[in-house]
Coordinates of C-alpha atoms and ligand atoms in Angstrom, one line a residue:
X1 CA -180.3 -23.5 -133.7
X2 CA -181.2 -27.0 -132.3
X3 CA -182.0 -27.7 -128.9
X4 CA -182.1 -31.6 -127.0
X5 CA -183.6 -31.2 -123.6
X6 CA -182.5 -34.3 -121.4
X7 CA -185.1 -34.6 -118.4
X8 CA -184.8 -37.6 -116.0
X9 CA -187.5 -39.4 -114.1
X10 CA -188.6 -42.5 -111.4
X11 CA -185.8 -42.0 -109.6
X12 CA -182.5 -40.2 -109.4
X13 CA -178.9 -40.8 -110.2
X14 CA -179.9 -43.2 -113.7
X15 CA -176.9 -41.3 -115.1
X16 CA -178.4 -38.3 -116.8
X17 CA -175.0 -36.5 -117.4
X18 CA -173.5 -39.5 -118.8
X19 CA -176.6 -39.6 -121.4
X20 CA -176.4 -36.5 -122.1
X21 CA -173.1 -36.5 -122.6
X22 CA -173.2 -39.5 -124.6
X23 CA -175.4 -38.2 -126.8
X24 CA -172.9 -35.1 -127.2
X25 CA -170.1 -37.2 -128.1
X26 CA -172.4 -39.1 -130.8
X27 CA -173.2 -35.6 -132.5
X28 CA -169.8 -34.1 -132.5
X29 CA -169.0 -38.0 -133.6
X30 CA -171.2 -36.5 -137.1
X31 CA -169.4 -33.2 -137.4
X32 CA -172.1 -30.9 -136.0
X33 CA -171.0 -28.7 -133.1
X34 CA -172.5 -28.8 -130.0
X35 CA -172.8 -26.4 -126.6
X36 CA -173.8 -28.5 -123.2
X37 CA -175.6 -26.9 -120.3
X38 CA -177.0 -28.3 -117.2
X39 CA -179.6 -26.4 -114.8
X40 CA -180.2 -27.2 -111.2
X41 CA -182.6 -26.7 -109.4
X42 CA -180.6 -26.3 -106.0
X43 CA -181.3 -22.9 -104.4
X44 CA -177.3 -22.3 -103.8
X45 CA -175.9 -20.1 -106.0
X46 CA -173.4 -23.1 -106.7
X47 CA -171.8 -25.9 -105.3
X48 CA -168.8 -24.3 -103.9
X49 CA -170.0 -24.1 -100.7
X50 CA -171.9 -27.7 -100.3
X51 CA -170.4 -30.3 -98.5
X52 CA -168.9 -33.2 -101.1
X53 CA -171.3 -35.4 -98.8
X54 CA -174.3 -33.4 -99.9
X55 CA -173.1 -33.1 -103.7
X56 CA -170.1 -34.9 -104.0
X57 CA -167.0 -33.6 -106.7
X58 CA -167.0 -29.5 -107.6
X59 CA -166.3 -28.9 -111.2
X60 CA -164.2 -26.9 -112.1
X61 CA -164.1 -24.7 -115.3
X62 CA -161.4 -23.2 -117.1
X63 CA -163.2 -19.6 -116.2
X64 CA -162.9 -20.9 -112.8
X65 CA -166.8 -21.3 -112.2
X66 CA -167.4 -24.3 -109.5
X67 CA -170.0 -26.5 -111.5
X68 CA -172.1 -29.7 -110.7
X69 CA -170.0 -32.9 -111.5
X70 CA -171.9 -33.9 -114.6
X71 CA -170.0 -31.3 -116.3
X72 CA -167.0 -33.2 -115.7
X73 CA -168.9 -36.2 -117.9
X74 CA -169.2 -33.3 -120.4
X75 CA -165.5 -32.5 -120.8
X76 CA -164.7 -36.3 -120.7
X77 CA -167.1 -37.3 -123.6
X78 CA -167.0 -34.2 -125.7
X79 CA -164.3 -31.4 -126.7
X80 CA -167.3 -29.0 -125.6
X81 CA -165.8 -26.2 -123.2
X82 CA -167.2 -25.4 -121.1
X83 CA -167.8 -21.7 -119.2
X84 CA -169.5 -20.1 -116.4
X85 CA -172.8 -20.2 -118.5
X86 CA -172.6 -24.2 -118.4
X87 CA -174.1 -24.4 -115.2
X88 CA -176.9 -22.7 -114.0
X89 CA -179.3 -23.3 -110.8
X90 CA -182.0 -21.8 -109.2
X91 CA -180.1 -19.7 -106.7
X92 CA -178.6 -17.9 -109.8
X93 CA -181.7 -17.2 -111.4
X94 CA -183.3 -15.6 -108.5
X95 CA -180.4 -13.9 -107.6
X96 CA -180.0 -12.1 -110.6
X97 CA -184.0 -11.9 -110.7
X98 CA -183.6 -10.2 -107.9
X99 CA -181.0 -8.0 -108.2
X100 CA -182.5 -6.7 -111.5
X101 CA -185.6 -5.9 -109.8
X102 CA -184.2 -3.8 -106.7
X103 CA -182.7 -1.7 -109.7
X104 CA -186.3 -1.2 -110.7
X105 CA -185.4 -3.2 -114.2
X106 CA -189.0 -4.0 -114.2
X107 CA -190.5 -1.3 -114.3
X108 CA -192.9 -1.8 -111.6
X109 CA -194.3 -5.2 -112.8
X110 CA -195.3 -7.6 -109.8
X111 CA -192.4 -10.3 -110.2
X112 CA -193.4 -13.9 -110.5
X113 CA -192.4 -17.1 -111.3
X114 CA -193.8 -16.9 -114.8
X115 CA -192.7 -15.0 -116.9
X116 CA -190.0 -13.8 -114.8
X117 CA -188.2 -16.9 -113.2
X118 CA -188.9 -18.7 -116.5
X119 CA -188.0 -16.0 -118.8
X120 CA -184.7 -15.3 -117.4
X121 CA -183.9 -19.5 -117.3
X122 CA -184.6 -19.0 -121.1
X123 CA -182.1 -16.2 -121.7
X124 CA -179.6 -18.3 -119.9
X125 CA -180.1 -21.6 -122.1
X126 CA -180.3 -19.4 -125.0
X127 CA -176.5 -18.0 -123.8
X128 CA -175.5 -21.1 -125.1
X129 CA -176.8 -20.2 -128.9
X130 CA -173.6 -19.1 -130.0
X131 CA -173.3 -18.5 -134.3
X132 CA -170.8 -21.3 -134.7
X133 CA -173.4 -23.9 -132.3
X134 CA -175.6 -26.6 -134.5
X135 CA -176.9 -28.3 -131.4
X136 CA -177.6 -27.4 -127.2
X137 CA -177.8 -30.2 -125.1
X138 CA -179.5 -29.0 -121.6
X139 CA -179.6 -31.2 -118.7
X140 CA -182.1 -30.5 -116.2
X141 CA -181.2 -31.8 -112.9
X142 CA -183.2 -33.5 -110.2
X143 CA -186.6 -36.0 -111.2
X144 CA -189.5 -34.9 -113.0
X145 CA -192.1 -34.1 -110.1
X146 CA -189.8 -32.4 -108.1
X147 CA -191.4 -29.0 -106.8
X148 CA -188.0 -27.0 -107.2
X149 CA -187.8 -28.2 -110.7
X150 CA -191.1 -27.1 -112.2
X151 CA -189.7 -23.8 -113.2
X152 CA -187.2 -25.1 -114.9
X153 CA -189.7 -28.0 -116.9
X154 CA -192.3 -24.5 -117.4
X155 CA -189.2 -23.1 -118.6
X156 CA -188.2 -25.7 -121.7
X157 CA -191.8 -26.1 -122.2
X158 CA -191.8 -23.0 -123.7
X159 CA -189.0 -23.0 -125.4
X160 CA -190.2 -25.2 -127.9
X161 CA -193.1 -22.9 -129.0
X162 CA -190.3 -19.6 -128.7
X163 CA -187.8 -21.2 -130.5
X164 CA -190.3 -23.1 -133.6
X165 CA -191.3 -26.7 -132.8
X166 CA -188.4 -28.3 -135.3
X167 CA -185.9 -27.5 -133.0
X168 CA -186.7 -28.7 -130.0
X169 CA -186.2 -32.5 -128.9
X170 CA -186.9 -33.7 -125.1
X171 CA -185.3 -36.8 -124.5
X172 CA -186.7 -38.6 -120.9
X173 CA -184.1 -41.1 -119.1
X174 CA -186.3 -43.4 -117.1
X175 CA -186.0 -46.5 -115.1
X176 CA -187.7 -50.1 -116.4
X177 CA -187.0 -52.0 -113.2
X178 CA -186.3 -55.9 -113.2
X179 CA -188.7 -57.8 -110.0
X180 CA -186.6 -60.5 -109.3
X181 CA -189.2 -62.5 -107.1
X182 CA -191.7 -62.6 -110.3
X183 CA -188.9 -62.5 -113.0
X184 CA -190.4 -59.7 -114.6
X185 CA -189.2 -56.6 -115.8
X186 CA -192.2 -53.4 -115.1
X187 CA -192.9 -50.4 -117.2
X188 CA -195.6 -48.9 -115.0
X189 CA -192.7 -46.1 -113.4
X190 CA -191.6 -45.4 -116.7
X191 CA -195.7 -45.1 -117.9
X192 CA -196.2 -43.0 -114.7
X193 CA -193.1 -40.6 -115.5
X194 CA -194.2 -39.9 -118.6
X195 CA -197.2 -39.0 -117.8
X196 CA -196.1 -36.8 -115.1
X197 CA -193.9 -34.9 -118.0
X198 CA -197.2 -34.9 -120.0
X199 CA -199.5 -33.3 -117.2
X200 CA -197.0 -30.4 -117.3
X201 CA -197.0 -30.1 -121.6
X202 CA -193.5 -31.8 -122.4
X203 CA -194.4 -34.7 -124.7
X204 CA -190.9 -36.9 -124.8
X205 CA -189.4 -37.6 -128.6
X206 CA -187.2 -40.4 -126.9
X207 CA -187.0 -42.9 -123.8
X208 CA -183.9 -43.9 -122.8
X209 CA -184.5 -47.2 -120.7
X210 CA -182.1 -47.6 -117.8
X211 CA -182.5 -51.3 -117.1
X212 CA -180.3 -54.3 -115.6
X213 CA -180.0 -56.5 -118.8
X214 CA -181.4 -56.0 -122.4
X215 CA -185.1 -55.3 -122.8
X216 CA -186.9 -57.5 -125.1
X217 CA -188.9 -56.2 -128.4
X218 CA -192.4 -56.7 -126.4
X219 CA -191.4 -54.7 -123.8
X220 CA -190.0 -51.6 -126.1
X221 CA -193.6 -52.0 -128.0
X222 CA -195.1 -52.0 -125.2
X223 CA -193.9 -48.7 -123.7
X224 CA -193.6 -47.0 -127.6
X225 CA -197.8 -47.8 -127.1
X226 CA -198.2 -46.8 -123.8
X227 CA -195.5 -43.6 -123.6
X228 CA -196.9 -42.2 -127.5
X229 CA -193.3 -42.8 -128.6
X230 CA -192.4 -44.5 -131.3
X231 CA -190.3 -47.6 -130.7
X232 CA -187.0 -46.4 -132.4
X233 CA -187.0 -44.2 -130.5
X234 CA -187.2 -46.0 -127.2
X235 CA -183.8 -46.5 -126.4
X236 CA -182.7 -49.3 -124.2
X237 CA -179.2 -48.2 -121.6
X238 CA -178.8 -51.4 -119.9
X239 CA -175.5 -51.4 -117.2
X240 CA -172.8 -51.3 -119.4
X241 CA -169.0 -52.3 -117.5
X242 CA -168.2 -48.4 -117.5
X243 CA -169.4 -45.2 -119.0
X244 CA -167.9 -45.0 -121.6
X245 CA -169.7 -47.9 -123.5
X246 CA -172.6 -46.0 -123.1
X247 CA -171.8 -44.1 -126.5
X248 CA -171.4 -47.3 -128.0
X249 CA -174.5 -48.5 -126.7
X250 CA -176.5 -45.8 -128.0
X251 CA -175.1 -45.6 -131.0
X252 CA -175.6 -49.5 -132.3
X253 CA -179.5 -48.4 -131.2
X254 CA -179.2 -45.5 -134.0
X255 CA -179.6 -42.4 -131.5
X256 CA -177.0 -40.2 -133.5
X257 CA -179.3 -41.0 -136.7
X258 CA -182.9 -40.5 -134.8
X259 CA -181.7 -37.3 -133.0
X260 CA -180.5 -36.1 -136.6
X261 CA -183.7 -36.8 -138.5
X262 CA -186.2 -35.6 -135.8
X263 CA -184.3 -32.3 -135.8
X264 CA -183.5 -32.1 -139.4
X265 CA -180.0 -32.0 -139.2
X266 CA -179.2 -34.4 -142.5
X267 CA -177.5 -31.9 -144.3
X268 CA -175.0 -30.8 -141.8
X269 CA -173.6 -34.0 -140.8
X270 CA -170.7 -36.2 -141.9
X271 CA -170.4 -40.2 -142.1
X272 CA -169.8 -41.8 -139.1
X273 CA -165.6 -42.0 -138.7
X274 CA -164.8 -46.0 -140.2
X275 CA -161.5 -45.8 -137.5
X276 CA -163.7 -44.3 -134.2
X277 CA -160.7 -43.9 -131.6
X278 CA -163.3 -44.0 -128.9
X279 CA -164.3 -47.4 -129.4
X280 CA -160.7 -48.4 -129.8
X281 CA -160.3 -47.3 -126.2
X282 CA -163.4 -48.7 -125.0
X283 CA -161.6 -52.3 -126.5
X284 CA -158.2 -51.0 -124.6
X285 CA -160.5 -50.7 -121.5
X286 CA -162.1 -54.0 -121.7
X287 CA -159.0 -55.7 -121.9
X288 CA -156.0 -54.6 -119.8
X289 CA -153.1 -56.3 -119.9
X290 CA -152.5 -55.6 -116.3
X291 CA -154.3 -54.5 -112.9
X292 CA -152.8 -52.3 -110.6
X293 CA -154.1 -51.3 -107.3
X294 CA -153.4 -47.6 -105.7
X295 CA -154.4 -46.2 -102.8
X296 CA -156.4 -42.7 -102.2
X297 CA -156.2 -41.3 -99.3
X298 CA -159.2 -38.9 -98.2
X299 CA -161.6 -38.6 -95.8
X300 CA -165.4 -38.7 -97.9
X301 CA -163.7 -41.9 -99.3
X302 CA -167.5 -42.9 -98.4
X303 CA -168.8 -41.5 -101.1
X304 CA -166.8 -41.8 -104.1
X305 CA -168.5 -39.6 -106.0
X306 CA -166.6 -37.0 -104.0
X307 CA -163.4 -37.8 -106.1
X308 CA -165.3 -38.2 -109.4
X309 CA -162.8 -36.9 -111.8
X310 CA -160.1 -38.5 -109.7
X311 CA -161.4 -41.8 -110.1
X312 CA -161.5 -41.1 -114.2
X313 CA -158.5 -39.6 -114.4
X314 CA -156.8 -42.8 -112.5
X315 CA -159.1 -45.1 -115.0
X316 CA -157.6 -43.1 -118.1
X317 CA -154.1 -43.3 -116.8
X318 CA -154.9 -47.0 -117.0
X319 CA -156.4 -47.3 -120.3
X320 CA -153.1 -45.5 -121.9
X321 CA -151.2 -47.8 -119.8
X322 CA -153.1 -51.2 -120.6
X323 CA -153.7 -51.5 -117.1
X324 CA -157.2 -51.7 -114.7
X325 CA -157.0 -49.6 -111.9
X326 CA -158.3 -50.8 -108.7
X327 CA -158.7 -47.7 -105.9
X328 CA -158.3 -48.9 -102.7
X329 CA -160.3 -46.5 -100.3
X330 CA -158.1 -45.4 -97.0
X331 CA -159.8 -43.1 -95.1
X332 CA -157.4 -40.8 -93.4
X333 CA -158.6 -40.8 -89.8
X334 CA -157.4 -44.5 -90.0
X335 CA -154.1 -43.6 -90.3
X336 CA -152.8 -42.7 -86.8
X337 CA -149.7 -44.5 -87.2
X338 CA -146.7 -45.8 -88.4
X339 CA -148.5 -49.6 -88.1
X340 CA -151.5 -48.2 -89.7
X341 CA -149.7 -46.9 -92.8
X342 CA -148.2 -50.2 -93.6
X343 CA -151.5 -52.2 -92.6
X344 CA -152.9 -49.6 -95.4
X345 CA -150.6 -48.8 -97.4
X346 CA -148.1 -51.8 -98.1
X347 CA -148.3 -54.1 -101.4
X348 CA -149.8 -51.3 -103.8
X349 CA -148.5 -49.5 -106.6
X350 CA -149.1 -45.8 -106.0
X351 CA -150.4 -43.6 -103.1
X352 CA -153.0 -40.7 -104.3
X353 CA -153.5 -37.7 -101.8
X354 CA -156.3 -35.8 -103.3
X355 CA -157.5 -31.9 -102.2
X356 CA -159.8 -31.5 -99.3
X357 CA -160.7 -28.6 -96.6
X358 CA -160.5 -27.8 -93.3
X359 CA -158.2 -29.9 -90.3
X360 CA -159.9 -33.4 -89.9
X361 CA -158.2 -36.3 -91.4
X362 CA -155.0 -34.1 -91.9
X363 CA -152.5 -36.4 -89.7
X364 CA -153.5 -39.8 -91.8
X365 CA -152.6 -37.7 -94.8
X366 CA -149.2 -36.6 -93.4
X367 CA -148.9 -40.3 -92.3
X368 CA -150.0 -41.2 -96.2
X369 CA -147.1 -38.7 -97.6
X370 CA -144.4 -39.8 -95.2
X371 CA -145.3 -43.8 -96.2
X372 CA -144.7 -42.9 -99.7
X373 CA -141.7 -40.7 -99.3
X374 CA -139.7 -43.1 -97.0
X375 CA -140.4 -46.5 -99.4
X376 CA -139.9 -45.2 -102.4
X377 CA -143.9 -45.8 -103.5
X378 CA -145.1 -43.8 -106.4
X379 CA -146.9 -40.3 -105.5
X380 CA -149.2 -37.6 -106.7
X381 CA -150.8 -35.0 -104.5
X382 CA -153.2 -32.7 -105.4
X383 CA -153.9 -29.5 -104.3
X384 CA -154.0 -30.3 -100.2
X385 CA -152.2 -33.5 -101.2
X386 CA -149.3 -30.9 -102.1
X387 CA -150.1 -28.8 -99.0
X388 CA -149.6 -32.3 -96.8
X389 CA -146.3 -33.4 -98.8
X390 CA -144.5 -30.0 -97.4
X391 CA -145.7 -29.9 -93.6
X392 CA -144.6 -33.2 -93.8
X393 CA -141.3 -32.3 -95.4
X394 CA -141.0 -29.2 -92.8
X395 CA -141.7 -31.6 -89.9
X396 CA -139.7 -35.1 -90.3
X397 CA -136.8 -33.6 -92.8
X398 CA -136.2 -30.3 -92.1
X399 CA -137.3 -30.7 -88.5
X400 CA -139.3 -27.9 -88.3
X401 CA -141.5 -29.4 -85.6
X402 CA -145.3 -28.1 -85.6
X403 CA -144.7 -26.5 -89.1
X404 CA -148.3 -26.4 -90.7
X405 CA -150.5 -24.6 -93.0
X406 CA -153.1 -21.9 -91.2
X407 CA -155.9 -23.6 -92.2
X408 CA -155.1 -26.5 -90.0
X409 CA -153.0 -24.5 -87.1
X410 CA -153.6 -21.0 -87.4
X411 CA -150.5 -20.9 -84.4
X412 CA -148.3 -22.7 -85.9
X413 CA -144.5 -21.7 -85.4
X414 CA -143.6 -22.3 -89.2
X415 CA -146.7 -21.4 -91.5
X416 CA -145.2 -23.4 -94.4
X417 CA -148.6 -23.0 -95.6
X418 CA -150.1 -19.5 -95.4
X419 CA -152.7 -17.2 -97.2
X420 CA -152.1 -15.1 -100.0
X421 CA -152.4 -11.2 -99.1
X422 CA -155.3 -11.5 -101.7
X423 CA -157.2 -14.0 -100.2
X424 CA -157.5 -12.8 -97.1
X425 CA -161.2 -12.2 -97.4
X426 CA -162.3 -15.6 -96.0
X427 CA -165.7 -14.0 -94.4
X428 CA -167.1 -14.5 -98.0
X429 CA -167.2 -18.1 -98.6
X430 CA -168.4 -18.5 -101.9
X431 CA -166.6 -18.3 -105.2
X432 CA -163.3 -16.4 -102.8
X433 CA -160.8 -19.1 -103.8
X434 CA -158.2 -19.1 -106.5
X435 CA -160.3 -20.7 -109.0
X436 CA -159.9 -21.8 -112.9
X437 CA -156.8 -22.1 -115.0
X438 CA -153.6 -20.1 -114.6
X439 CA -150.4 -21.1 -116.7
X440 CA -147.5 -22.7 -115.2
X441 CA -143.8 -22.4 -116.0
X442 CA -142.4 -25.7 -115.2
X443 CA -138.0 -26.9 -114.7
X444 CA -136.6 -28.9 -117.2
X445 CA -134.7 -31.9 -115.4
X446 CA -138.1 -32.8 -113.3
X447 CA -140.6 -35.6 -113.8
X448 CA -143.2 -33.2 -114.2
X449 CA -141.3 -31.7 -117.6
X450 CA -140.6 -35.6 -118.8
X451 CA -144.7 -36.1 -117.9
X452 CA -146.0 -32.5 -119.9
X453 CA -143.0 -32.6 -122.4
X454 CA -143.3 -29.0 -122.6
X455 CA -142.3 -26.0 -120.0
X456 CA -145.6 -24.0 -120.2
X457 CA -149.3 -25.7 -119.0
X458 CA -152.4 -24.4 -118.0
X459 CA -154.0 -26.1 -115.5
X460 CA -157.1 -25.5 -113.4
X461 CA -157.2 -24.0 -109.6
X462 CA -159.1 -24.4 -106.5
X463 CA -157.8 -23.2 -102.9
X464 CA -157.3 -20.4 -100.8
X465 CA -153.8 -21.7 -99.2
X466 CA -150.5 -21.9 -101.0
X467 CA -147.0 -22.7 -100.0
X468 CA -144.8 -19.7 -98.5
X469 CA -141.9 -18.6 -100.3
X470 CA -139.9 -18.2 -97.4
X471 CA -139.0 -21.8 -96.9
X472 CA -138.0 -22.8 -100.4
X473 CA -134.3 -21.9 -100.6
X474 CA -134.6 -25.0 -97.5
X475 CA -136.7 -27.0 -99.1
X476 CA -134.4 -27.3 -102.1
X477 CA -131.3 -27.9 -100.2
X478 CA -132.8 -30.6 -98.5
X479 CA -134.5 -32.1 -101.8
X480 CA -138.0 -31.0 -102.0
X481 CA -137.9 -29.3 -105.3
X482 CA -139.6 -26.4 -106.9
X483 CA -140.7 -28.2 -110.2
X484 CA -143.2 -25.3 -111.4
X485 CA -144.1 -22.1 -110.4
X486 CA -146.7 -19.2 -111.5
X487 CA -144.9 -17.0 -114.7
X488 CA -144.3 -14.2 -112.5
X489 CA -142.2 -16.8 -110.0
X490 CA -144.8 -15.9 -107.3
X491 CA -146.7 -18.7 -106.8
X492 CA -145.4 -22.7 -106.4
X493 CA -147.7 -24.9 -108.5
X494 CA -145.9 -27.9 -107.9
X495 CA -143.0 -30.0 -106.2
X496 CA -140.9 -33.1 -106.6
X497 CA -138.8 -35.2 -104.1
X498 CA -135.2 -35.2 -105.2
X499 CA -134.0 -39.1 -105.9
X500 CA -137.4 -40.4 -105.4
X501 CA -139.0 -42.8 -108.5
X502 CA -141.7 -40.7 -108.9
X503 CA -143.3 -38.2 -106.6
X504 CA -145.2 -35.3 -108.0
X505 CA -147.2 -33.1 -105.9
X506 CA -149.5 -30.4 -107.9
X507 CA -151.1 -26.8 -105.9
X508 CA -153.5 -27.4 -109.3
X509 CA -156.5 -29.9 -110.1
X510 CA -155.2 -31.8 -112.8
X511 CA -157.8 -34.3 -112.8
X512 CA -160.2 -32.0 -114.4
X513 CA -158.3 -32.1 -118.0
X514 CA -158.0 -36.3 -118.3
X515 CA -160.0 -37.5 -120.8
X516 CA -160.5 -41.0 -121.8
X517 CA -159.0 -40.7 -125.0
X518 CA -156.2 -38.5 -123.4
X519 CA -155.0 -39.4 -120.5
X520 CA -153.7 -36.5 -118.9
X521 CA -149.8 -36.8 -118.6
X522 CA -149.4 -36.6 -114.6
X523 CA -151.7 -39.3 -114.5
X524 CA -150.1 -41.8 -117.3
X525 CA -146.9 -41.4 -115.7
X526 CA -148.1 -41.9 -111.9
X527 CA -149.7 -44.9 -113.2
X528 CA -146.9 -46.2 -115.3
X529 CA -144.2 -45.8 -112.4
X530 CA -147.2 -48.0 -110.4
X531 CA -146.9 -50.6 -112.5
X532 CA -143.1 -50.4 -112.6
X533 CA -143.0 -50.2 -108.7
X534 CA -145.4 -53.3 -108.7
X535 CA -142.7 -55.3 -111.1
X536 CA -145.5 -55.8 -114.1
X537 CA -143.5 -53.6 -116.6
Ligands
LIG601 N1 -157.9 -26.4 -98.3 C1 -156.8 -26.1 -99.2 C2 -156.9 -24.7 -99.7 O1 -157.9 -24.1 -99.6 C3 -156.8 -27.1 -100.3 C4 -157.9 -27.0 -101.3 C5 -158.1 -28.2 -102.2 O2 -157.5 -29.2 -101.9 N2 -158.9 -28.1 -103.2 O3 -155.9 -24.2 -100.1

């Protein structure tokens, strides 16, 4: 087994996941099979309880485990899949650490960060080493020098001397900043990162260079002297006009042919594919035929990175349709009125509700919902977006005045919205939620069938609210259609407007299936009716 270590340093957000990822998608790109895996070094057990503010997007898993967004870039890039074990942060190390010693696992030993904490990060990266793996990639999270991240750097430290020194590569993403005053561009922060990874043991194999435009040959001989690494392998990621160059980017620099010779991987691999579909949509993506704007209607619209596989999913509904997507922001306290939605929410092709919690910001998504409904503008809602389209329903068509879900109005006279009998537990915050994938049945003469082509999905999960039963039979009647439902004809995972060009509201996340090279069907055809709505096909 062969292990890439992706550390970052200088300062945060270069894009670590994307690299990692990137480097993923070059591997699988040479037939070898890959496992990805990225370690936090957060104290919560996971980010299912953080605000979106504080972390922005929860992953979500098929297993249902609520992961750090770079995971997302994982399932984008690669056809890795990804589990539970994918995501592991501090807070789950100690808990379990914990737990094993009040069992008196260890046997009396005085518990400590090493061997302890480090020795159980190990066992979770080595998780990962399943028979039919060639390669693990493990992100570690956060910038080197970070005190809650030491463990973590102890921890892959040693990994190299467990696991034989041939299979281990780290690979540090810095920063080479451009100073525009003196028109230079500065190694020093990536010298001093390096050297910061050295002070703790972890000599880097490869630099990948985050900088503003190319780097010149000097400059990459210059930190291959100063860094001890040689200047193949210092890799230059200058801003490419999306992610999903960065592949591209890596790959004309040789990194799938580097990675494979320093870890001696020559004799597993296959040629490079002549017809490589993902550059084929990376040339689809850098030349749409059309632009198309659609609105999203949230409330941490200020960080976008709160709708992260939202944003992607819209971007790959684009690609398939030759169209690039602008998102216009609306934050839904805006929207207190009728004025306000058409100030907003006029001259676009699609309106987006995506999920959310708790009561703020509710009416300018009801406001959002009713907008669409009454003009005739394209629609997806997901997951609260779906909860919004039937208050709104209950309240303006059915006249059910005050209708509401619980979560908003715990008094309300019609709980259109209500709380499963098994999810009644909501003094336990974390991981309590419906989460990860559950199948679907869906009704044939619906968009949603047309969109899926088939009547059975799987798609993936994350709320505690659903719609009550009771209402349907007067839902239907009055056109807001059951399109799919749980097997067992329980739960509604999605609903239509009767008569309506296109409006799709999903309970589910389906966001987190899209994939560059695949758009996910909901998405193709929300953004296909948006262009038709628009006039431009
Ligand atoms: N807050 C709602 C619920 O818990 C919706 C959740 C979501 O949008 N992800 O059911």
């Amino acid at each position: 087994m062969k292990y890439i270590f992706v550390t970052g340093g200088v300062v945060s957000s270069l894009g670590k996941g994307v690299t990692a990822a990137s480097i993923g998608h070059l591997l699988e790109a040479r037939g070898l099979k890959i496992a990805m895996q990225k370690l936090d070094p957060y104290i919560n057990i996971d980010p299912g309880t953080m605000s979106p503010y504080q972390h922005g997007e929860v992953y979500v898993t098929d297993d249902g485990a609520e992961t750090d967004l770079d995971l997302g870039h994982y399932e984008r890039f690669t056809d890795v899949k990804l589990s539970r074990t994918s995501n592991v942060t501090t807070g789950k190390i100690y808990h379990s650490v914990i737990t094993k010693e009040r069992k008196g696992e260890y046997l009396g030993q005085t518990i400590q960060v090493i061997p302890h904490i480090t020795d159980e990060i190990k066992s979770r990266i080595k998780l990962l080493a399943e028979e039919d793996v060639d390669v693990v990639i493990v992100e570690v999270g956060g910038t080197v020098g970070d005190m809650e991240g030491m463990p973590f750097l102890e921890a892959i430290r040693q990994f190299k001397k467990d696991v034989g020194r041939d299979n281990v590569i780290y690979v540090h993403l810095t920063l080479v900043p451009f100073i525009k005053v003196s028109g230079e561009v500065k190694t020093k922060p990536t010298q001093h990162s390096v050297n910061k990874l050295r002070e703790i043991g972890i000599i880097p194999d490869m630099l990948i260079c985050r900088t503003e435009r190319a780097l010149s040959e000097e400059i990459k001989e210059k930190i291959s002297l100063f860094c001890d690494v040689e200047k193949k392998a210092v890799i230059n990621a200058y801003d490419a006009s999306s992610v999903y160059e960065v592949p591209l980017v890596f790959k004309r620099q040789g990194v799938d042919n580097l990675i494979i010779e320093l870890l001696g991987l020559m004799d597993k691999i296959s040629l490079p594919l002549e017809d490589d579909p993902w550059a084929e949509m990376v040339n689809r993506l850098k030349s749409p035929k059309h632009s198309l704007t659609i609105a999203v209607v949230g409330k941490y619209i200020k960080l976008p990175d709160a709708y992260k596989s939202i944003i992607e999913a819209l971007n790959h509904g684009g690609i398939c349709n030759g169209a690039k997507i602008h998102i216009r922001w609306v934050d839904s306290e805006s929207l207190k009125s009728s004025e306000d939605a058409e100030k907003h929410l006029s001259d676009l092709g699609g309106i987006l509700v995506p999920g959310g919690f708790g009561y703020r910001g509710i009416e300018g998504k009801l406001e959002a919902v009713r907008y669409a409904r009454e003009n005739n503008i394209p629609f997806l809602g997901i997951c609260l977006g779906l909860q919004c389209v039937v208050i709104e329903f209950a309240n303006n068509v059915l006249g059910l005045k005050g209708a509401n879900s619980i979560e908003v109005d715990p008094e309300t006279p019609y709980p259109v919205i209500h709380l499963m009998e098994e999810q009644q537990d909501i003094e336990n915050m974390g991981g309590t939620m419906r989460l990860g994938s559950y199948p679907a049945v869906l009704r044939k003469d619906t968009a949603t069938f047309k969109a899926y082509g088939s009547g059975l999905i799987h798609e993936r999960h994350r709320h505690r609210y659903e719609i009550n039963p009771e209402y349907c039979e007067e839902f239907e009647k009055a056109g807001l259609i059951i399109a799919g439902t749980s097997p067992d004809n329980k739960l509604i995972e999605i609903v239509e407007i009767m008569g309506h060009p296109w409006f799709v509201a999903t309970q589910f996340h389906p966001e987190f299936k899209s994939k560059p090279t695949a758009s996910h069907p909901l998405f193709r055809d929300f953004v296909m009716n948006s262009l038709k709505h628009q006039g431009r096909i």
